[in-house]
Coordinates of C-alpha atoms and ligand atoms in Angstrom, one line a residue:
X24 CA 19.0 -22.7 7.5
X25 CA 21.5 -22.1 10.2
X26 CA 24.2 -23.2 7.9
X27 CA 23.2 -20.8 5.2
X28 CA 23.1 -17.9 7.6
X29 CA 26.7 -18.6 8.8
X30 CA 27.8 -19.0 5.3
X31 CA 26.3 -15.6 4.4
X32 CA 28.1 -14.0 7.3
X33 CA 31.4 -15.5 6.2
X34 CA 30.9 -14.4 2.6
X35 CA 29.5 -11.0 3.8
X36 CA 26.3 -11.5 1.8
X37 CA 23.4 -9.3 2.9
X38 CA 20.8 -11.1 4.9
X39 CA 18.4 -10.3 2.1
X40 CA 20.0 -12.9 -0.1
X41 CA 19.2 -15.5 2.5
X42 CA 15.6 -14.2 2.9
X43 CA 14.9 -14.4 -0.8
X44 CA 16.0 -18.0 -1.1
X45 CA 14.2 -19.0 2.1
X46 CA 11.1 -17.2 1.1
X47 CA 11.1 -18.8 -2.3
X48 CA 11.2 -22.2 -0.6
X49 CA 8.8 -21.6 2.3
X50 CA 6.5 -18.8 1.4
X51 CA 3.8 -19.2 -1.3
X52 CA 3.5 -15.6 -2.5
X53 CA 0.1 -14.2 -3.5
X54 CA -0.9 -13.3 -7.0
X55 CA 2.4 -14.7 -8.2
X56 CA 3.6 -17.4 -10.6
X57 CA 6.3 -18.6 -8.2
X58 CA 8.5 -19.8 -11.2
X59 CA 8.8 -16.1 -12.4
X60 CA 10.9 -15.5 -9.3
X61 CA 13.6 -17.5 -10.9
X62 CA 14.3 -14.3 -12.8
X63 CA 12.1 -11.7 -11.3
X64 CA 13.5 -10.0 -8.2
X65 CA 11.9 -10.6 -4.8
X66 CA 12.6 -7.6 -2.7
X67 CA 13.6 -8.3 0.9
X68 CA 12.0 -5.3 2.8
X69 CA 13.7 -4.6 6.1
X70 CA 11.7 -1.5 7.2
X71 CA 9.5 1.3 6.0
X72 CA 9.4 5.0 6.8
X73 CA 6.9 7.5 5.3
X74 CA 6.4 6.8 1.6
X75 CA 9.7 4.8 1.4
X76 CA 10.5 1.1 1.8
X77 CA 14.1 0.0 2.6
X78 CA 15.5 -3.4 1.6
X79 CA 18.1 -5.4 3.5
X80 CA 20.9 -3.6 1.6
X81 CA 19.6 -0.2 2.6
X82 CA 18.3 0.5 -1.0
X83 CA 15.1 2.5 -0.9
X84 CA 11.9 2.3 -3.0
X85 CA 9.1 4.9 -3.2
X86 CA 5.9 3.0 -2.4
X87 CA 4.0 4.5 -5.4
X88 CA 1.2 2.0 -5.2
X89 CA 0.7 2.3 -1.4
X90 CA 1.5 -1.4 -1.0
X91 CA -1.5 -2.6 -2.9
X92 CA -3.5 0.5 -2.2
X93 CA -3.7 0.1 1.6
X94 CA -1.2 2.6 2.9
X95 CA -2.5 6.1 3.3
X96 CA -0.2 7.9 5.7
X97 CA 3.1 6.3 5.2
X98 CA 4.9 3.3 6.7
X99 CA 5.6 3.4 10.5
X100 CA 3.4 6.5 10.9
X101 CA 4.3 7.8 14.4
X102 CA 0.7 8.7 15.2
X103 CA -0.8 5.4 14.2
X104 CA 2.0 3.6 15.9
X105 CA 1.3 5.5 19.2
X106 CA -2.4 4.7 19.1
X107 CA -1.7 1.0 18.5
X108 CA 0.9 0.8 21.3
X109 CA -1.6 2.1 23.8
X110 CA -4.3 -0.2 22.5
X111 CA -1.9 -3.2 22.7
X112 CA -1.5 -2.6 26.4
X113 CA -5.2 -2.2 26.9
X114 CA -7.0 -4.9 24.9
X115 CA -5.6 -6.9 22.0
X116 CA -8.7 -8.9 21.1
X117 CA -12.1 -10.1 22.3
X118 CA -14.8 -11.9 20.4
X119 CA -17.5 -9.4 19.1
X120 CA -20.4 -11.8 19.6
X121 CA -21.8 -11.2 23.1
X122 CA -19.1 -8.7 23.9
X123 CA -18.3 -5.2 22.7
X124 CA -15.4 -2.7 23.1
X125 CA -14.7 0.9 22.6
X126 CA -12.7 0.9 19.3
X127 CA -15.5 -1.1 17.6
X128 CA -18.2 1.2 18.9
X129 CA -16.4 4.4 18.2
X130 CA -15.4 3.4 14.7
X131 CA -19.0 2.3 13.8
X132 CA -20.3 5.6 15.1
X133 CA -17.8 7.7 13.3
X134 CA -18.3 5.9 9.9
X135 CA -22.0 6.3 10.3
X136 CA -21.6 10.0 10.9
X137 CA -19.5 10.3 7.8
X138 CA -22.6 9.0 5.8
X139 CA -24.8 11.6 7.6
X140 CA -26.3 8.7 9.6
X141 CA -27.7 7.0 6.4
X142 CA -25.5 3.9 6.7
X143 CA -25.9 3.5 10.5
X144 CA -25.0 -0.1 11.1
X145 CA -21.4 -1.4 10.7
X146 CA -20.8 -5.1 10.3
X147 CA -17.1 -6.0 10.6
X148 CA -15.1 -8.5 8.6
X149 CA -11.4 -9.1 8.1
X150 CA -10.5 -8.6 4.4
X151 CA -12.1 -6.9 1.5
X152 CA -13.3 -10.2 0.0
X153 CA -15.0 -11.1 3.2
X154 CA -16.9 -7.7 3.2
X155 CA -18.1 -8.5 -0.3
X156 CA -19.3 -11.9 0.9
X157 CA -21.1 -10.3 3.8
X158 CA -22.8 -7.7 1.5
X159 CA -24.0 -10.4 -1.0
X160 CA -25.3 -12.6 1.8
X161 CA -26.9 -9.7 3.6
X162 CA -28.7 -8.5 0.5
X163 CA -30.1 -12.0 -0.4
X164 CA -31.0 -12.7 3.3
X165 CA -32.7 -9.3 3.6
X166 CA -35.0 -10.1 0.6
X167 CA -35.7 -13.6 2.0
X168 CA -36.6 -12.2 5.4
X169 CA -39.0 -9.8 3.5
X170 CA -40.8 -12.6 1.7
X171 CA -38.9 -12.2 -1.6
X172 CA -36.7 -15.3 -1.7
X173 CA -36.8 -15.2 -5.5
X174 CA -34.4 -12.4 -5.4
X175 CA -31.1 -14.4 -5.4
X176 CA -29.3 -13.1 -8.5
X177 CA -26.6 -10.5 -8.6
X178 CA -25.4 -8.0 -11.3
X179 CA -21.8 -6.8 -11.7
X180 CA -20.1 -4.8 -14.4
X181 CA -17.6 -5.9 -17.1
X182 CA -14.0 -5.6 -15.7
X183 CA -15.3 -5.6 -12.1
X184 CA -13.1 -6.8 -9.3
X185 CA -14.6 -7.6 -5.9
X186 CA -12.1 -10.1 -4.4
X187 CA -11.1 -13.7 -4.9
X188 CA -13.1 -15.9 -2.5
X189 CA -15.6 -18.0 -4.3
X190 CA -18.6 -15.7 -3.8
X191 CA -16.7 -12.6 -4.6
X192 CA -15.2 -14.2 -7.7
X193 CA -18.8 -14.8 -8.9
X194 CA -19.2 -11.0 -9.2
X195 CA -15.7 -10.4 -10.5
X196 CA -15.0 -10.1 -14.2
X197 CA -11.2 -10.3 -14.5
X198 CA -10.5 -13.4 -16.6
X199 CA -7.0 -14.1 -15.1
X200 CA -8.4 -14.3 -11.6
X201 CA -11.6 -16.0 -12.5
X202 CA -11.3 -18.4 -15.4
X203 CA -9.7 -21.3 -13.6
X204 CA -12.4 -21.4 -11.0
X205 CA -15.4 -20.8 -13.3
X206 CA -16.8 -24.3 -12.8
X207 CA -17.1 -23.5 -9.1
X208 CA -18.8 -20.2 -9.3
X209 CA -22.3 -18.9 -9.1
X210 CA -21.8 -16.3 -11.9
X211 CA -23.6 -13.0 -11.8
X212 CA -25.2 -11.1 -14.7
X213 CA -22.6 -8.8 -16.2
X214 CA -23.6 -5.4 -17.5
X215 CA -21.3 -3.4 -19.7
X216 CA -19.2 -0.9 -17.6
X217 CA -19.0 2.8 -18.5
X218 CA -15.5 3.9 -19.4
X219 CA -14.4 7.5 -19.7
X220 CA -12.0 6.6 -22.5
X221 CA -15.0 5.6 -24.6
X222 CA -17.0 8.7 -23.9
X223 CA -20.6 9.3 -22.9
X224 CA -21.9 6.7 -25.4
X225 CA -20.3 3.9 -23.2
X226 CA -22.2 5.3 -20.2
X227 CA -25.5 5.5 -22.2
X228 CA -25.0 1.9 -23.4
X229 CA -24.2 0.7 -19.9
X230 CA -27.3 2.3 -18.4
X231 CA -29.5 1.0 -21.2
X232 CA -28.3 -2.5 -20.7
X233 CA -28.8 -2.4 -16.9
X234 CA -32.3 -0.9 -17.4
X235 CA -33.2 -3.7 -19.7
X236 CA -31.8 -6.4 -17.5
X237 CA -33.7 -5.0 -14.5
X238 CA -36.9 -4.8 -16.5
X239 CA -36.7 -8.5 -17.5
X240 CA -35.0 -10.1 -14.4
X241 CA -35.7 -7.5 -11.7
X242 CA -37.9 -9.8 -9.7
X243 CA -35.0 -12.2 -9.3
X244 CA -32.2 -9.7 -8.8
X245 CA -31.1 -9.0 -5.2
X246 CA -28.4 -6.4 -5.8
X247 CA -26.1 -4.8 -8.2
X248 CA -22.5 -4.4 -7.0
X249 CA -20.1 -1.9 -8.5
X250 CA -16.8 0.0 -7.7
X251 CA -17.9 3.7 -7.7
X252 CA -15.9 6.0 -9.9
X253 CA -12.9 3.7 -10.6
X254 CA -12.7 0.1 -11.4
X255 CA -9.2 -0.3 -10.0
X256 CA -8.0 -3.9 -10.5
X257 CA -9.8 -4.0 -13.9
X258 CA -7.2 -1.4 -15.1
X259 CA -8.2 1.9 -13.5
X260 CA -11.3 2.4 -15.6
X261 CA -13.1 5.5 -14.7
X262 CA -16.6 6.9 -15.0
X263 CA -18.5 10.1 -14.2
X264 CA -20.4 10.4 -10.9
X265 CA -23.7 10.9 -12.9
X266 CA -23.5 7.2 -13.8
X267 CA -23.8 6.3 -10.2
X268 CA -26.8 8.6 -9.7
X269 CA -28.5 7.0 -12.7
X270 CA -27.8 3.4 -11.4
X271 CA -29.2 4.5 -8.0
X272 CA -32.5 5.5 -9.7
X273 CA -32.7 2.2 -11.6
X274 CA -32.1 0.2 -8.4
X275 CA -34.8 2.2 -6.6
X276 CA -37.3 1.7 -9.5
X277 CA -36.8 -2.1 -9.4
X278 CA -36.3 -2.7 -5.7
X279 CA -32.7 -3.8 -6.1
X280 CA -30.0 -3.2 -3.6
X281 CA -27.1 -1.1 -4.6
X282 CA -23.8 -2.4 -3.1
X283 CA -20.9 0.1 -3.4
X284 CA -17.6 -1.6 -3.2
X285 CA -15.5 1.2 -1.8
X286 CA -12.7 -1.1 -0.7
X287 CA -10.2 0.5 -3.0
X288 CA -11.8 3.9 -3.8
X289 CA -13.0 4.7 -0.2
X290 CA -11.0 6.6 2.4
X291 CA -10.3 9.7 0.3
X292 CA -8.8 8.0 -2.7
X293 CA -11.1 9.7 -5.2
X294 CA -11.0 13.1 -3.6
X295 CA -14.0 12.7 -1.2
X296 CA -14.0 10.3 1.8
X297 CA -16.5 8.1 0.0
X298 CA -16.6 8.0 -3.8
X299 CA -20.4 7.9 -3.7
X300 CA -20.5 11.4 -2.2
X301 CA -19.5 12.8 -5.6
X302 CA -22.8 11.5 -7.1
X303 CA -24.8 12.7 -4.1
X304 CA -26.1 9.2 -3.5
X305 CA -25.8 6.5 -0.8
X306 CA -25.9 2.8 -1.6
X307 CA -27.8 0.3 0.5
X308 CA -24.6 -1.5 1.5
X309 CA -21.1 0.0 1.4
X310 CA -17.9 -2.1 1.7
X311 CA -14.7 -0.6 3.1
X312 CA -11.4 -2.1 3.7
X313 CA -7.8 -1.5 2.4
X314 CA -7.0 2.0 3.5
X315 CA -9.4 2.1 6.5
X316 CA -6.6 1.0 8.9
X317 CA -4.0 3.2 7.1
X318 CA -2.5 0.0 5.8
X319 CA -1.7 -1.4 9.2
X320 CA -4.0 -4.3 9.9
X321 CA -6.7 -6.4 8.0
X322 CA -10.1 -4.9 8.7
X323 CA -13.2 -4.6 6.6
X324 CA -16.6 -3.0 7.3
X325 CA -20.0 -3.3 5.6
X326 CA -22.1 -0.3 6.4
X327 CA -25.9 -0.8 6.0
X328 CA -29.1 1.2 5.9
X329 CA -31.7 1.0 8.6
X330 CA -34.2 -0.9 6.4
X331 CA -31.7 -3.7 5.8
X332 CA -30.8 -3.9 9.5
X333 CA -34.5 -3.9 10.4
X334 CA -35.3 -6.9 8.1
X335 CA -33.1 -9.1 10.4
X336 CA -34.3 -7.7 13.8
X337 CA -36.6 -10.3 15.2
X338 CA -37.1 -12.9 18.0
X339 CA -36.2 -15.7 15.6
X340 CA -32.5 -16.5 15.4
X341 CA -32.8 -17.9 11.9
X342 CA -33.8 -14.4 10.7
X343 CA -30.6 -13.0 12.1
X344 CA -27.4 -12.5 10.2
X345 CA -25.4 -15.4 11.5
X346 CA -22.1 -14.6 9.8
X347 CA -18.8 -14.2 11.6
X348 CA -15.1 -14.3 11.3
X349 CA -12.8 -15.1 14.3
X350 CA -11.2 -11.7 14.2
X351 CA -14.4 -9.7 13.5
X352 CA -13.9 -6.1 14.8
X353 CA -10.4 -6.8 16.2
X354 CA -9.7 -3.9 18.7
X355 CA -6.1 -3.2 17.3
X356 CA -7.5 -3.0 13.8
X357 CA -10.3 -0.7 14.8
X358 CA -7.9 1.4 16.8
X359 CA -5.7 1.8 13.7
X360 CA -8.8 2.8 11.8
X361 CA -9.6 5.4 14.4
X362 CA -6.1 6.8 14.3
X363 CA -6.5 7.0 10.5
X364 CA -9.8 8.9 10.8
X365 CA -8.1 11.2 13.3
X366 CA -5.4 12.0 10.8
X367 CA -8.1 12.9 8.1
X368 CA -9.6 15.4 10.6
X369 CA -6.5 16.9 12.1
X370 CA -4.5 17.3 8.9
X371 CA -7.3 18.4 6.6
X372 CA -6.3 15.6 4.3
X373 CA -8.9 15.9 1.6
X374 CA -8.0 19.5 0.9
X375 CA -4.3 18.9 1.1
X376 CA -4.6 16.0 -1.3
X377 CA -6.3 18.2 -3.9
X378 CA -3.3 20.4 -3.9
X379 CA -0.9 17.5 -4.1
X380 CA -2.9 15.8 -6.9
X381 CA -2.8 19.1 -8.9
X382 CA 1.0 19.2 -8.5
X383 CA 1.4 15.6 -9.6
X384 CA -0.9 16.1 -12.6
X385 CA 1.2 19.1 -13.7
X386 CA 4.4 17.2 -13.1
X387 CA 3.1 14.3 -15.3
X388 CA 2.3 16.5 -18.3
X389 CA 5.5 15.8 -20.2
X390 CA 4.9 12.1 -19.8
X391 CA 1.3 12.6 -21.0
X392 CA 2.7 14.0 -24.3
X393 CA 4.8 10.9 -25.0
X394 CA 3.7 9.4 -28.3
X395 CA 3.2 6.0 -26.7
X396 CA 1.1 7.3 -23.8
X397 CA -2.7 7.0 -24.2
X398 CA -5.5 8.2 -22.0
X399 CA -3.7 9.8 -19.2
X400 CA -6.5 10.0 -16.6
X401 CA -7.0 11.0 -13.0
X402 CA -9.5 10.6 -10.2
X403 CA -8.5 12.1 -6.9
X404 CA -5.0 10.6 -6.1
X405 CA -5.3 7.8 -8.7
X406 CA -3.4 8.5 -11.9
X407 CA -3.3 6.1 -14.8
X408 CA -2.4 5.8 -18.5
X409 CA -2.2 3.1 -21.1
X410 CA 1.0 2.2 -22.9
X411 CA 0.6 1.9 -26.7
X412 CA 2.6 -1.2 -27.6
X413 CA 2.5 -2.6 -31.1
X414 CA 4.2 -6.0 -30.6
X415 CA 1.9 -8.4 -28.7
X416 CA 4.8 -10.2 -27.1
X417 CA 6.1 -7.0 -25.7
X418 CA 2.7 -6.2 -24.3
X419 CA 2.7 -9.5 -22.5
X420 CA 5.9 -8.8 -20.6
X421 CA 5.5 -5.0 -20.3
X422 CA 4.3 -5.1 -16.7
X423 CA 7.2 -7.2 -15.4
X424 CA 9.7 -5.2 -17.4
X425 CA 8.3 -1.9 -16.1
X426 CA 8.3 -3.2 -12.5
X427 CA 12.0 -4.2 -12.7
X428 CA 13.0 -0.9 -14.4
X429 CA 11.0 1.1 -11.8
X430 CA 12.9 -0.7 -9.0
X431 CA 16.2 0.5 -10.5
X432 CA 14.6 4.0 -10.3
X433 CA 13.8 3.5 -6.7
X434 CA 10.1 3.0 -7.2
X435 CA 7.7 0.2 -6.3
X436 CA 5.3 0.3 -9.3
X437 CA 3.4 -2.7 -10.7
X438 CA 1.4 -1.9 -13.9
X439 CA -1.8 -3.8 -14.6
X440 CA -1.2 -5.3 -18.0
X441 CA -0.2 -2.3 -20.1
X442 CA -1.9 0.2 -17.8
X443 CA 0.6 2.1 -15.6
X444 CA -0.9 3.7 -12.5
X445 CA 0.2 5.7 -9.6
X446 CA -1.7 5.4 -6.3
X447 CA 0.8 6.9 -3.8
X448 CA 0.3 7.4 -0.1
X449 CA -1.1 10.8 1.0
X450 CA 2.2 11.9 2.7
X451 CA 4.3 12.7 -0.3
X452 CA 6.0 16.1 -0.1
X453 CA 6.6 18.4 -3.2
X454 CA 10.0 17.0 -4.0
X455 CA 8.7 13.4 -3.6
X456 CA 5.8 14.2 -6.0
X457 CA 8.2 15.6 -8.6
X458 CA 10.5 12.7 -8.2
X459 CA 7.7 10.3 -8.7
X460 CA 6.5 12.0 -11.9
X461 CA 10.0 12.4 -13.3
X462 CA 11.1 8.8 -12.6
X463 CA 7.9 7.3 -13.9
X464 CA 8.6 9.1 -17.1
X465 CA 12.3 7.9 -17.1
X466 CA 11.1 4.4 -16.4
X467 CA 8.6 4.5 -19.2
X468 CA 11.1 5.9 -21.7
X469 CA 13.6 3.3 -20.7
X470 CA 11.1 0.4 -21.2
X471 CA 9.8 1.7 -24.4
X472 CA 13.2 2.3 -25.9
X473 CA 14.1 -1.3 -25.4
X474 CA 10.8 -2.2 -27.0
X475 CA 11.7 -0.8 -30.5
Ligands
PLP508 C1 -8.8 -5.3 -3.1 C2 -10.2 -5.3 -3.5 C3 -11.1 -6.3 -2.9 C4 -10.7 -7.4 -2.1 O1 -10.0 -7.0 -0.9 P1 -9.0 -8.1 -0.2 O2 -8.7 -7.4 1.1 O3 -7.9 -8.2 -1.1 O4 -9.8 -9.4 -0.1 C5 -12.5 -6.1 -3.2 N1 -12.9 -5.1 -4.0 C6 -12.1 -4.1 -4.5 C7 -12.7 -3.0 -5.3 C8 -10.7 -4.2 -4.3 O5 -9.9 -3.3 -4.8

């Protein structure tokens, strides 16, 4: 290693060249076929500022996907940084069993207040997938404590994504993540998802199928889990809020918990702080992660209703929810989340985002008219469209080719299959919004031109 570094210095190679080779040898990158990095660039990121990431050569990239949907207020945000520095000098971590601390308490109280007190108990986890595991276990255990241990099945929707641990994969319906592990999984019932591209009929069909499943299996079903308003990893598949309200009614009628996985769509992404607000409903359990710390530190939260909490409240330890992760409720992560909530309040973020989203929508209009663009759609600050590609071989490599071309246009953009989406941080100014729209169009035209 030392030798390589000295060699690089002599040859005046950027340190990034060294990083890339060392990383390919030592780091097993997530969600990646490592062999693809023989040709696909691995970008050595040296620093971030606002919506931009800078590599070791000083080249910049607009983080148009918020670093996997986590970053809300830009990289190295001065206000989140300051809050974390203070917390760091006060308390870095303490176990949350038997102890408590201010950031965990304040965050739980403020999240509860954001649900009007309906979801008044916050259980902390580390990543999104761990929140899903918590919600599934909690639902099952709640019914068991209530004398209904037959309720042990779950329902998810087609195209759903709820994380990649074994339990979460059981309620995930994205073949590429799930198929290899199928023999290990406890598979959930899968109901057809609504899809705005297929119109109200898809919603009707979905509700009818869920109603029928509930009517036949209801006594065995603990919970239905869904991603409110947008199935993100499944390809930015959107539905109307009315669907959520109808599912809520079905769950009530059959004594089935509704788990809202707001890991991606929460924290203002869809235009309201929680996506469920748009349907005027609350779930029984709500999972939050990703943006909750502004993209700083891993943290997830499961918010639960009083009735669920009460089903565990007893003298008997075996009736308690004996689940934990070592870093549950980490004070630094909770502090980053509090600083994030502060920014929502002080900067009137939801209203400001409405204005920004309108500008981006307008700026994307020329792209929407491209003959190979299908189904340009929007929900809050999520924009997506499908590329119409006739040759199947081109469709297969579209995402990688788009990613590489976008890099040359100074953008970090990773399509899902042939679905291109933008999920930028909330801090873009007008010129960055225009740049994003214009360069997405240029990238698309470039990739499609090579395709013919
Ligand atoms: C990302 C995501 C998860 C999993 O979160 P991780 O932190 O990656 O484990 C679960 N559900 C949804 C909807 C997600 O988008």
